[in-house]
Coordinates of C-alpha atoms in Angstrom, one line a residue:
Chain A
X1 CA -25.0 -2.7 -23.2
X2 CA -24.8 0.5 -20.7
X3 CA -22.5 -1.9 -18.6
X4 CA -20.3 -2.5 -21.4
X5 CA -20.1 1.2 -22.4
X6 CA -19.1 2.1 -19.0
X7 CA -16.4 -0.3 -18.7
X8 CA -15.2 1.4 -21.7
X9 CA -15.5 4.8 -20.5
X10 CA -13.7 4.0 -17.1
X11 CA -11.0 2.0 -18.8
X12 CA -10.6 5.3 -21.1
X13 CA -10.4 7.2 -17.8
X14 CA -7.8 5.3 -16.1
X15 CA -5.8 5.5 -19.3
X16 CA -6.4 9.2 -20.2
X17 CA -5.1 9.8 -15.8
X18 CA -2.3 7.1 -16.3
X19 CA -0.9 10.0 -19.3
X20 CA -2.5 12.5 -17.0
X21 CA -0.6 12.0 -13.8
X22 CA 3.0 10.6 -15.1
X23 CA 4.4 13.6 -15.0
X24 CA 3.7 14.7 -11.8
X25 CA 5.0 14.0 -8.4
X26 CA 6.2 11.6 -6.8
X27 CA 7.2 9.3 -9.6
X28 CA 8.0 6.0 -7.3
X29 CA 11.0 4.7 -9.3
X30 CA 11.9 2.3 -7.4
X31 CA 8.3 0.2 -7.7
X32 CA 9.0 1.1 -12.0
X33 CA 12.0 -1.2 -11.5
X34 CA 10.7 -3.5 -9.4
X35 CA 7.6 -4.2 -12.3
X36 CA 10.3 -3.6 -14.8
X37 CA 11.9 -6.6 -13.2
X38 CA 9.2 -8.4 -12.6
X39 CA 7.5 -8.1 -16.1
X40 CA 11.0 -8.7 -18.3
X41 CA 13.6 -11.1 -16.0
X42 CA 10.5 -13.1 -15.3
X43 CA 9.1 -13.1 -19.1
X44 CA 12.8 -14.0 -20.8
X45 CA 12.2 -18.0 -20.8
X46 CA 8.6 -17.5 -22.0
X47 CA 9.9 -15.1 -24.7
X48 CA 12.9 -17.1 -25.6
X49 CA 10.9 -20.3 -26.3
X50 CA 8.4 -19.2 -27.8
X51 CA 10.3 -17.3 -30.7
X52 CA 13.0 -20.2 -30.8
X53 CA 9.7 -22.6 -31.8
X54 CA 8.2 -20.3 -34.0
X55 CA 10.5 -19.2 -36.0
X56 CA 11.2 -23.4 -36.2
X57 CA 7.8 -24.2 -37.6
X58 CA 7.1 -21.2 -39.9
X59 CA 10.4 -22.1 -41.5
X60 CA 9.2 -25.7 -42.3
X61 CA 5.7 -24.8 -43.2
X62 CA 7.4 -21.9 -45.0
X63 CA 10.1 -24.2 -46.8
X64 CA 7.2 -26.4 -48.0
X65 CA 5.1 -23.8 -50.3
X66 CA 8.5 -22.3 -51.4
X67 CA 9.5 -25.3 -52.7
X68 CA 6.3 -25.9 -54.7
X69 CA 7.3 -22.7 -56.3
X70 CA 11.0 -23.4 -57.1
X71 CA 12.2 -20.4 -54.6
X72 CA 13.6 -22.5 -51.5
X73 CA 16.2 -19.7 -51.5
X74 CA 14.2 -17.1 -50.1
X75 CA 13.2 -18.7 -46.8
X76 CA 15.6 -16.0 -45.0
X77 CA 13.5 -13.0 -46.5
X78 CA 10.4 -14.6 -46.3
X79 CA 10.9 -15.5 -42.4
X80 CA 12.3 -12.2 -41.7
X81 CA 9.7 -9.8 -43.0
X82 CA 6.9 -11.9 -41.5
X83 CA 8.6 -12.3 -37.8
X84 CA 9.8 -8.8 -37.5
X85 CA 6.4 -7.0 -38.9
X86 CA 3.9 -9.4 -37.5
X87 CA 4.3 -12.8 -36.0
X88 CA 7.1 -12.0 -33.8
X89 CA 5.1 -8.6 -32.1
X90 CA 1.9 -10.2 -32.1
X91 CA 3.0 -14.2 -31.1
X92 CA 5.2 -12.7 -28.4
X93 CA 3.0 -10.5 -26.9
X94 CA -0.2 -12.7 -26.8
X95 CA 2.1 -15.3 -24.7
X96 CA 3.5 -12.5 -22.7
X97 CA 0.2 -10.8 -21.7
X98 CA -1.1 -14.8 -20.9
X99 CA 1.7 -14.3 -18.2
X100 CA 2.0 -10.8 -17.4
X101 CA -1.7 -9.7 -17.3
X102 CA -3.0 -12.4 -15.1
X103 CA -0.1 -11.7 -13.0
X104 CA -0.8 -8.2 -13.2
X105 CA -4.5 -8.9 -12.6
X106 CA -3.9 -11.4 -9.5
X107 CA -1.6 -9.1 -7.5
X108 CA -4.1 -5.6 -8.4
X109 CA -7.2 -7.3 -7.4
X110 CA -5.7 -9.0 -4.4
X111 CA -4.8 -5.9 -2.9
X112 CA -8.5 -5.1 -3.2
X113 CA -9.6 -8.0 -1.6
X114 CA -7.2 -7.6 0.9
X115 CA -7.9 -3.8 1.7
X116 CA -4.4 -2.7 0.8
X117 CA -5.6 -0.4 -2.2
X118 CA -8.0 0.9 0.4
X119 CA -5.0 2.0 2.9
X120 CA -3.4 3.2 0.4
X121 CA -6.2 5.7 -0.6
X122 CA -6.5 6.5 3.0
X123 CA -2.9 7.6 3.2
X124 CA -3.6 9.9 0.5
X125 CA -2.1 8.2 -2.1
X126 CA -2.8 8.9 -5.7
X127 CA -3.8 4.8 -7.1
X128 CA -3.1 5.5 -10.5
X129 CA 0.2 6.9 -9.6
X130 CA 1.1 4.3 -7.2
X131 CA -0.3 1.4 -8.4
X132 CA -1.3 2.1 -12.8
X133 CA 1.7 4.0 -13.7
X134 CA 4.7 2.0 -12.7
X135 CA 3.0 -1.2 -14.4
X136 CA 2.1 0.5 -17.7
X137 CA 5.5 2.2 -18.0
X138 CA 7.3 -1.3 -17.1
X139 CA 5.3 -2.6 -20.0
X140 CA 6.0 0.0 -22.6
X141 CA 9.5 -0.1 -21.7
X142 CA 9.8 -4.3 -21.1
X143 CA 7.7 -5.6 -24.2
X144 CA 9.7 -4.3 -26.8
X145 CA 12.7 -5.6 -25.7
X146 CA 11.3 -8.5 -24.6
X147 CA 9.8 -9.3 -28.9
X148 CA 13.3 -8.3 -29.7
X149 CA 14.3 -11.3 -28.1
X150 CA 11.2 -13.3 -30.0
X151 CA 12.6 -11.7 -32.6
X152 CA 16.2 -13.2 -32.5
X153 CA 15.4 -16.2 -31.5
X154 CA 12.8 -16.9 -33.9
X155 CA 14.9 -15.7 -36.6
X156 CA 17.5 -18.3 -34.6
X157 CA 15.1 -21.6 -35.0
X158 CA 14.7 -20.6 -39.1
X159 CA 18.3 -20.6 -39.2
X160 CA 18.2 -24.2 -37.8
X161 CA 15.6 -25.6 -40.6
X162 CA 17.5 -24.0 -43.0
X163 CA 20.6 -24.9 -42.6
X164 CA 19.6 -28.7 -40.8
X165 CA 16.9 -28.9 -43.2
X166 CA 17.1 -27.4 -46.3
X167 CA 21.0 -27.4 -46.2
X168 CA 21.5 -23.8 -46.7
X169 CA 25.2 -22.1 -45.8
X170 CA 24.4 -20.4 -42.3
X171 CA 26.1 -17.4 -43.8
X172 CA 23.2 -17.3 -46.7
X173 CA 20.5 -17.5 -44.4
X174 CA 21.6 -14.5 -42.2
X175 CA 22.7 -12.4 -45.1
X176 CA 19.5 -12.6 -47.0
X177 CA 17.5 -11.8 -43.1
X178 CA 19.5 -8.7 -43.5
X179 CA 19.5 -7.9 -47.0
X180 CA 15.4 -7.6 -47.1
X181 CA 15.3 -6.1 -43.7
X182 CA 14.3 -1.8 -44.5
X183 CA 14.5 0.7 -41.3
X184 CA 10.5 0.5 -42.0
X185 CA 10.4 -3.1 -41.2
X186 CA 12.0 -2.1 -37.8
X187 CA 9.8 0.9 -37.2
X188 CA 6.8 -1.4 -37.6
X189 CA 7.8 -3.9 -35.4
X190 CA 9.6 -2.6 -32.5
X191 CA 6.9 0.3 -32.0
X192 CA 3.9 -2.0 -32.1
X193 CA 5.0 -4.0 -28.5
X194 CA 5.1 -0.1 -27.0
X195 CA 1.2 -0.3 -27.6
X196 CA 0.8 -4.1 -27.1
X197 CA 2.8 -3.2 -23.7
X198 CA 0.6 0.0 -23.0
X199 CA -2.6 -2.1 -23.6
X200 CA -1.2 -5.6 -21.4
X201 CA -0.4 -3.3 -18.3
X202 CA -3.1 -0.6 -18.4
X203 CA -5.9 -2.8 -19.0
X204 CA -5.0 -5.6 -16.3
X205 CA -4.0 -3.4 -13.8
X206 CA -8.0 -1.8 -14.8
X207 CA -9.3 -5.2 -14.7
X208 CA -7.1 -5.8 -10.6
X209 CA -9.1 -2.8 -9.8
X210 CA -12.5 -3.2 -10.4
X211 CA -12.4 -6.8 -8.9
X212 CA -14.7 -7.4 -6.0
X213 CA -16.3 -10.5 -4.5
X214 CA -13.5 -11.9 -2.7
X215 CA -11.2 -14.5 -4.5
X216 CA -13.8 -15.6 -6.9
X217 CA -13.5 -11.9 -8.0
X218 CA -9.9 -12.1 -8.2
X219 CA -10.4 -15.1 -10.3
X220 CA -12.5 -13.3 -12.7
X221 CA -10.9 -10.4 -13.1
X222 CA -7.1 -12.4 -14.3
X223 CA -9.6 -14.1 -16.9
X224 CA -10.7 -11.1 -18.0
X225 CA -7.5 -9.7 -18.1
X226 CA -6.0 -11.9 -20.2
X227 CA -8.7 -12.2 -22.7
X228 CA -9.5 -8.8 -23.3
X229 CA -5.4 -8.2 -23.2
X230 CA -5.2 -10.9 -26.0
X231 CA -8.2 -9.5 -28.4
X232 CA -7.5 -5.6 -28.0
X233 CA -3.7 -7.1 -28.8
X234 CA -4.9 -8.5 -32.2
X235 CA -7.5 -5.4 -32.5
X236 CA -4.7 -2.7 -32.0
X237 CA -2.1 -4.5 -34.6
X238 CA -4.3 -4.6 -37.4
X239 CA -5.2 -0.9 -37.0
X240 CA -1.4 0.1 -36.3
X241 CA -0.5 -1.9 -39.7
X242 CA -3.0 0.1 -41.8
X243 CA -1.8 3.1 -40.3
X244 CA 2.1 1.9 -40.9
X245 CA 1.3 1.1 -44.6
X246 CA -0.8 4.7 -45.2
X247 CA 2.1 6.4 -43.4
X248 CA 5.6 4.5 -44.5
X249 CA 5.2 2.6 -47.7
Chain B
X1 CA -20.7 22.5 15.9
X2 CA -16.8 23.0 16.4
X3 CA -15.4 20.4 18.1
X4 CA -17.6 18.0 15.7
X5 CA -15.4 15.6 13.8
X6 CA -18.1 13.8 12.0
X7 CA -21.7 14.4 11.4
X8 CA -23.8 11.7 9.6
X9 CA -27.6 13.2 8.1
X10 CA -29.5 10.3 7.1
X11 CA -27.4 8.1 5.5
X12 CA -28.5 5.2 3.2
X13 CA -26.6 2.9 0.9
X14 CA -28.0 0.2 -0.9
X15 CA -25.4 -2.8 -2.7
X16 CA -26.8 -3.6 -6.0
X17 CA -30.5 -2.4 -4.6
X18 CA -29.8 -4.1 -1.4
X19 CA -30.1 -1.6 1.3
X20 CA -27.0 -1.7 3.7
X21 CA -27.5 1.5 5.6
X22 CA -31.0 3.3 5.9
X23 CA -31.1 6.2 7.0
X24 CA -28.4 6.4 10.1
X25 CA -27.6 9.7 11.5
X26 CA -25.1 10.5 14.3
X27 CA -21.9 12.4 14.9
X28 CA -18.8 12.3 17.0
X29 CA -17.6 15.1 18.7
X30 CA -13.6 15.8 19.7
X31 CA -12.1 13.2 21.9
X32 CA -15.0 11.1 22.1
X33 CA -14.7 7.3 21.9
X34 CA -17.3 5.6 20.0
X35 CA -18.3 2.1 19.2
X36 CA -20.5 0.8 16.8
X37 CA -22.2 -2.3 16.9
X38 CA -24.1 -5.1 15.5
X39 CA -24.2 -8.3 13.7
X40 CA -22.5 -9.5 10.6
X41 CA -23.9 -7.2 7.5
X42 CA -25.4 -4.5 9.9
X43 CA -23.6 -1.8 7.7
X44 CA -20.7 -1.3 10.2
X45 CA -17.8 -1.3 7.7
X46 CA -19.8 0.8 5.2
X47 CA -19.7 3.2 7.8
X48 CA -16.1 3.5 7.9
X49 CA -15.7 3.7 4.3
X50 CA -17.7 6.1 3.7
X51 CA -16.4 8.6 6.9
X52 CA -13.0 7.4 4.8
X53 CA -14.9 8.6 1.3
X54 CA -13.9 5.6 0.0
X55 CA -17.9 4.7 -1.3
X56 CA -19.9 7.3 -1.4
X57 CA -23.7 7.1 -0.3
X58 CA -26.9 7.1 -2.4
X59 CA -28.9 9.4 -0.2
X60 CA -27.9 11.8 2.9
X61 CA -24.9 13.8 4.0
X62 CA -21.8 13.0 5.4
X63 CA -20.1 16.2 7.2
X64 CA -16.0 15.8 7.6
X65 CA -14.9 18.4 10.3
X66 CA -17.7 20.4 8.7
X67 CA -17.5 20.3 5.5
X68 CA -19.7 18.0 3.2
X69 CA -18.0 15.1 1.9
X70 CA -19.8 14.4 -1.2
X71 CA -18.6 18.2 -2.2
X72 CA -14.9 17.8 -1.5
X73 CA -12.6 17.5 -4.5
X74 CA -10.1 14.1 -3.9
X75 CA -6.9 16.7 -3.0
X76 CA -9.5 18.3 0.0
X77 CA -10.7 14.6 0.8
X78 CA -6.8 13.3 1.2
X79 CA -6.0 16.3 3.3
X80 CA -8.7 15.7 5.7
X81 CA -7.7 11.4 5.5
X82 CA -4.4 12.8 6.9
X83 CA -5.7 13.9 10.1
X84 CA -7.6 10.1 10.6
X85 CA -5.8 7.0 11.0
X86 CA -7.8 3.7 10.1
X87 CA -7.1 -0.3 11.1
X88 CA -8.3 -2.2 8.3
X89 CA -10.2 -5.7 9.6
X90 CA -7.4 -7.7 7.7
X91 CA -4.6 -5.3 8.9
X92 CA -3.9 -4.6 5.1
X93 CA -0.1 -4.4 5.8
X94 CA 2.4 -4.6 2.2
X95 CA 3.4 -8.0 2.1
X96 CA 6.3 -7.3 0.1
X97 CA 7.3 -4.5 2.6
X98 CA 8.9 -5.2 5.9
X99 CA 7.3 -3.9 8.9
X100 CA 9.8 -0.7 9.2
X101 CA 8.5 -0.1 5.6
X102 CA 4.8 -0.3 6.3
X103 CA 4.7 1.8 9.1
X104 CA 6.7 4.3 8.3
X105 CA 4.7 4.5 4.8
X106 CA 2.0 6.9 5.7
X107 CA 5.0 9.3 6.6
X108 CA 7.3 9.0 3.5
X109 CA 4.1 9.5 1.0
X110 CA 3.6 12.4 2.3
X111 CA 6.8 14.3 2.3
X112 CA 7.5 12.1 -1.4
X113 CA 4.3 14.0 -2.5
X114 CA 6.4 17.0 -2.3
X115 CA 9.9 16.8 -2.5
X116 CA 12.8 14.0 -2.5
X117 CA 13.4 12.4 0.8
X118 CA 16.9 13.3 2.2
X119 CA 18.5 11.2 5.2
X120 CA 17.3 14.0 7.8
X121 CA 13.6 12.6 6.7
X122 CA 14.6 9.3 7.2
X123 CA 16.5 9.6 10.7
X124 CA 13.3 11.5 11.8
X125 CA 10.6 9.1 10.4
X126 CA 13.2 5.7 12.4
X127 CA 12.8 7.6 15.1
X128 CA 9.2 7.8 14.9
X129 CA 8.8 4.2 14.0
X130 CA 10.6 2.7 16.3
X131 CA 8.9 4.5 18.9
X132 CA 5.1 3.8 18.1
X133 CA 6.8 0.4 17.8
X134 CA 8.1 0.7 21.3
X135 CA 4.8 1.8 22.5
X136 CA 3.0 -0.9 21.1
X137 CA 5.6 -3.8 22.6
X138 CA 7.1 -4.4 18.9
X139 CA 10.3 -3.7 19.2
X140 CA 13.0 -6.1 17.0
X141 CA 10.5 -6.7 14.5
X142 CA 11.5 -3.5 11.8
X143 CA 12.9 -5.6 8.8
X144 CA 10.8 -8.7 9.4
X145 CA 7.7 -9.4 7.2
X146 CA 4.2 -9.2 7.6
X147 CA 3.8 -13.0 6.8
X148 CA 6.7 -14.0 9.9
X149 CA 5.0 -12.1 12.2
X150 CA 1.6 -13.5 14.0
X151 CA -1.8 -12.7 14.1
X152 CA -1.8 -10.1 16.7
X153 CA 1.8 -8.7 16.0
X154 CA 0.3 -7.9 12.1
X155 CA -2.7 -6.1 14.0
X156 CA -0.2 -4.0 16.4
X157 CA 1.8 -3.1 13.2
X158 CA -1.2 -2.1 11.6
X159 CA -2.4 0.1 14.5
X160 CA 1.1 1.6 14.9
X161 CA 0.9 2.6 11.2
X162 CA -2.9 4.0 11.5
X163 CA -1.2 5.9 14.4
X164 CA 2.1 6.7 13.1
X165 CA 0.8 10.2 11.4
X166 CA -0.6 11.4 15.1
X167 CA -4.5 11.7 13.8
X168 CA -6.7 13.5 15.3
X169 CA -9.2 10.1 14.5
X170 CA -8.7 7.2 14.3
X171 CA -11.0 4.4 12.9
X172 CA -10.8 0.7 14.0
X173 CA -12.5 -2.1 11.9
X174 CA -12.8 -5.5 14.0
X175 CA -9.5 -5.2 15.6
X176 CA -10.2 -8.8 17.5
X177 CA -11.8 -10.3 15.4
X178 CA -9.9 -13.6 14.1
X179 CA -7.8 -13.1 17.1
X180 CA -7.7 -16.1 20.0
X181 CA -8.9 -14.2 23.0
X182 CA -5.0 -13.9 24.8
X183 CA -4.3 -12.5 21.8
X184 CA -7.5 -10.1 21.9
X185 CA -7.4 -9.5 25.5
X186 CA -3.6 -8.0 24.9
X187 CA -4.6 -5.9 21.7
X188 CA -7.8 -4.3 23.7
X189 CA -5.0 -3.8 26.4
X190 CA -2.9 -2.2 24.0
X191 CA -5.7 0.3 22.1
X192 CA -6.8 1.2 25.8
X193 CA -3.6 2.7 27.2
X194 CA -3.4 4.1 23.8
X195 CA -6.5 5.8 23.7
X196 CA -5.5 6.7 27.5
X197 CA -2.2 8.1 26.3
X198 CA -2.7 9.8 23.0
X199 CA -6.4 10.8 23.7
X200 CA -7.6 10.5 20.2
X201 CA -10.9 10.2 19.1
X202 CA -12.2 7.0 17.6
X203 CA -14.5 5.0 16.0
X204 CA -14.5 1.4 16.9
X205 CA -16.2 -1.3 14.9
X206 CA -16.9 -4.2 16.2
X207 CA -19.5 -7.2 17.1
X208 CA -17.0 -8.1 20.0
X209 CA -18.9 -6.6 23.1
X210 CA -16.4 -6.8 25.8
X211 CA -14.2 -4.9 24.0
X212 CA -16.4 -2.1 23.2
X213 CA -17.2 -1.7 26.5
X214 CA -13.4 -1.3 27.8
X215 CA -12.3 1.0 24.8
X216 CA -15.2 3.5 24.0
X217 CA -17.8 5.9 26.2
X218 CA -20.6 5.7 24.0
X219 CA -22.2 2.5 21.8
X220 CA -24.6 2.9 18.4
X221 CA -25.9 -0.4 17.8
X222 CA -26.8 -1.2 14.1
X223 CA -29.2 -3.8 12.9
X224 CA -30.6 -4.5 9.4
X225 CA -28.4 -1.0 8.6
X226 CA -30.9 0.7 11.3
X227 CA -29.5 2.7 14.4
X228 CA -31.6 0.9 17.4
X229 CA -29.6 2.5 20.0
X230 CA -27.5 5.5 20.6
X231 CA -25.9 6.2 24.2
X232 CA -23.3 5.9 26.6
X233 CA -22.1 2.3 27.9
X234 CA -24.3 2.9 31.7
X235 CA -27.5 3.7 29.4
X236 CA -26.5 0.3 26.8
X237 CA -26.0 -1.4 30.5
X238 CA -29.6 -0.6 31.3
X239 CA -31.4 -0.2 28.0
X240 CA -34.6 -2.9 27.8
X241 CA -34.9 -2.1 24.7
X242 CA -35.1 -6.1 22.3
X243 CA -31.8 -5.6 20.4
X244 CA -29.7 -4.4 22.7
X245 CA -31.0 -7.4 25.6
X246 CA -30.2 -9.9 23.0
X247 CA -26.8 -8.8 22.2
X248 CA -25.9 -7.8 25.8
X249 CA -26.6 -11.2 26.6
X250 CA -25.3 -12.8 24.1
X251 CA -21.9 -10.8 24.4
X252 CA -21.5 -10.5 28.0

């Protein structure tokens, strides 16, 4: 139990110093756009894919119970309230962080192993500068346009099933996506990735850092990374939608 | 007390209750060469790491150019890492970076710490690089990789970046080690005309014996995290003492 707590409290730390310290000299752009790059190019089939399906098999499964209920006809508003608010954020970034964080996780904790966060701190370089901040603001900035792209493309494959399918006009199905769409719907789900993002990249990069034990730490630490990525994911959306339905509706 | 670089009071460290160091005191005075000794898992790295304050010890002092290390604040800590230079064991070069980009790192933190780096910085710093380059027989090898260059060429970029800051120490972690001995033999060649030409102080870690003796003036030999013997390379030469017998002959 004390162990956990003071993973807690250093994680907190390294978060609280990741705020602390992005304001301050030297800001190391260049490494931003290289993770920037590295978290979105990379992530664009992943994301693609995995909204494209999605957004196929909620609009059968969807189509199904409508039917049962005689109201076929609102597969666009049904599909569009539940992909923007929650499947597309939360889907898209529990696949994403199962990329990202291990990745995120490996290349942390082998610099480690290898002695290169070491030189660094002998240099006099700040770590959470160098190595936390350029990750976590890659992430804030990549993962919500990275879901928008879930987004589309999972609004994409219910457009197939319901025009393929159901035989729906193409021009019904996107109007009706729109029609029920409210700025609220966006707020909700394009600020809930800049979290999801904050949580993927602080907490793997956290989890590279404390790895030790050579490549067998390594290998921990990605597990860890992605699992405790994945539940403080699922954690943090169901407090940020009670707080969106206290504050916007 | 003023030309002391480095003063160790009874220094223990104990991983996960497992005692690494007990109790080693010593201290290194300005422009002396000094190498420590000893098996695998003596406690020779932890040495290094914590001169660097990279772990911190459970009991003793550690005094950095005087002052106490456990007291420094990390901005007082970096300032005195700035006057040391360290090889890591596994060279720790960027592997993303190209050599020109490794070496010259140590320089471009520091000015980026401050201010924007113009093109007078970086004709200064190329100028710099390519002559500890130069002076350690790498020239040609600025924008190639750490992973096309070999074993001992990663070690010479690593000691050129250790070096590239002109420290007043510098610390060397098994610089053979891993090496075949041509390869050794010319990067002991190397640190020796260095040490010869640059007359910096250093701390040389090692369980390689031949090179200890033809880069330092005075050996501490560790065992079980315990100082056995502390002198000059003549007095290891003639100690009788068990340890040192057994390693001398082993290593000779």
């Amino acid at each position: 139990m004390y162990r956990f707590f003071l993973l807690v409290s250093d994680y907190i730390r390294l978060a609280a110093l990741s705020f602390r310290y992005a304001f301050r000299r030297p800001w190391y752009g260049s490494e931003i756009i290289k993770e920037m790059d590295k978290m979105g190019t990379y992530s664009l089939p992943i994301a693609a894919i995995t909204g494209f399906f999605t957004g196929l098999v909620l609009a059968l499964q969807t189509a199904r119970s409508l039917e049962a209920f005689g109201i076929k006809t609102y597969i666009g508003q049904v599909l569009a309230i539940t992909v923007v608010r929650e499947l597309g954020p939360v889907i898209g970034s529990l696949m994403i962080a199962g990329r990202v964080a291990s990745g995120i996780a490996a290349e942390v904790g082998a610099m480690v192993v290898g002695e290169q966060i070491d030189a660094l701190r002998v240099m006099g370089v700040n770590i959470i500068k160098r190595v936390v901040i350029p990750r976590v603001v890659a992430g804030v900035v990549m993962l919500p346009v990275l879901i928008v792209l879930v987004d589309v493309t999972a609004l994409m494959g219910g457009a197939v099933v319901s025009t393929f399918v159901l035989r729906f006009p193409s021009s019904f199905y996107w109007s009706s996506v729109l029609q029920i769409l409210t700025y609220h719907d966006l707020i909700m789900g394009f600020t809930k990735p800049v979290v999801f993002g904050y949580i993927i990249a602080s907490y793997s990069t956290f989890a590279g850092l404390r790895s030790s034990g050579g490549t067998e730490g390594v290998g921990r630490a990605t597990t860890s990374a992605v699992v405790t990525s994945s539940i403080l994911i699922i954690l943090a959306d169901f407090i940020l939608t009670k707080i969106y339905f206290l504050v916007l509706w | 007390m003023a030309d002391e670089l480095i003063r160790f009071q009874s220094v223990s460290k104990y991983y996960d209750d497992i005692p690494v160091l007990r109790h080693v005191s010593f201290n290194l005075k300005k422009g002396e060469q000094l190498a420590i000794i000893g098996g695998s898992g003596s406690g020779k790295t932890t040495i290094l790491k914590i001169i660097l304050g990279l772990i911190v010890p459970e009991e003793g002092e550690v005094f950095l150019y005087g002052k106490p290390v456990r007291a420094l604040r990390e901005d007082e800590l970096n300032r005195l890492r700035s006057r040391m230079g360290m090889v890591f064991q596994s060279g720790a070069l960027f592997d993303s970076l190209t050599v020109w980009d490794n070496v010259a790192m140590p320089l471009l933190e520091e000015i980026e710490r401050v201010r924007k780096i113009t093109e007078e910085d970086i004709e200064e710093i190329d100028a710099r690089v390519r002559e500890m380059l130069g002076l350690l027989d790498l020239k040609g090898v600025e924008q190639m990789l750490p992973s096309e260059l070999s074993g001992g060429m990663m070690r010479r970029v690593a000691v050129a970046r250790a070096l590239i800051k002109q420290p007043e120490l510098i610390l060397y972690d098994e610089p053979t080690v891993g090496l075949d001995p041509i390869t050794a033999d010319r990067v002991t060649r190397y640190i020796e005309s260095l040490q010869q030409r640059l007359h910096v102080s250093s701390i040389v870690v090692t369980h390689d014996l031949r090179f200890a003796m033809r880069v330092t003036s005075r050996i501490i030999m560790l065992v079980k995290g315990r100082v056995v013997f502390d002198g000059s390379k003549e007095e290891f030469l003639k100690s009788t003492q068990d340890h040192v017998v057994l390693f001398r002959e082993a290593g000779l």
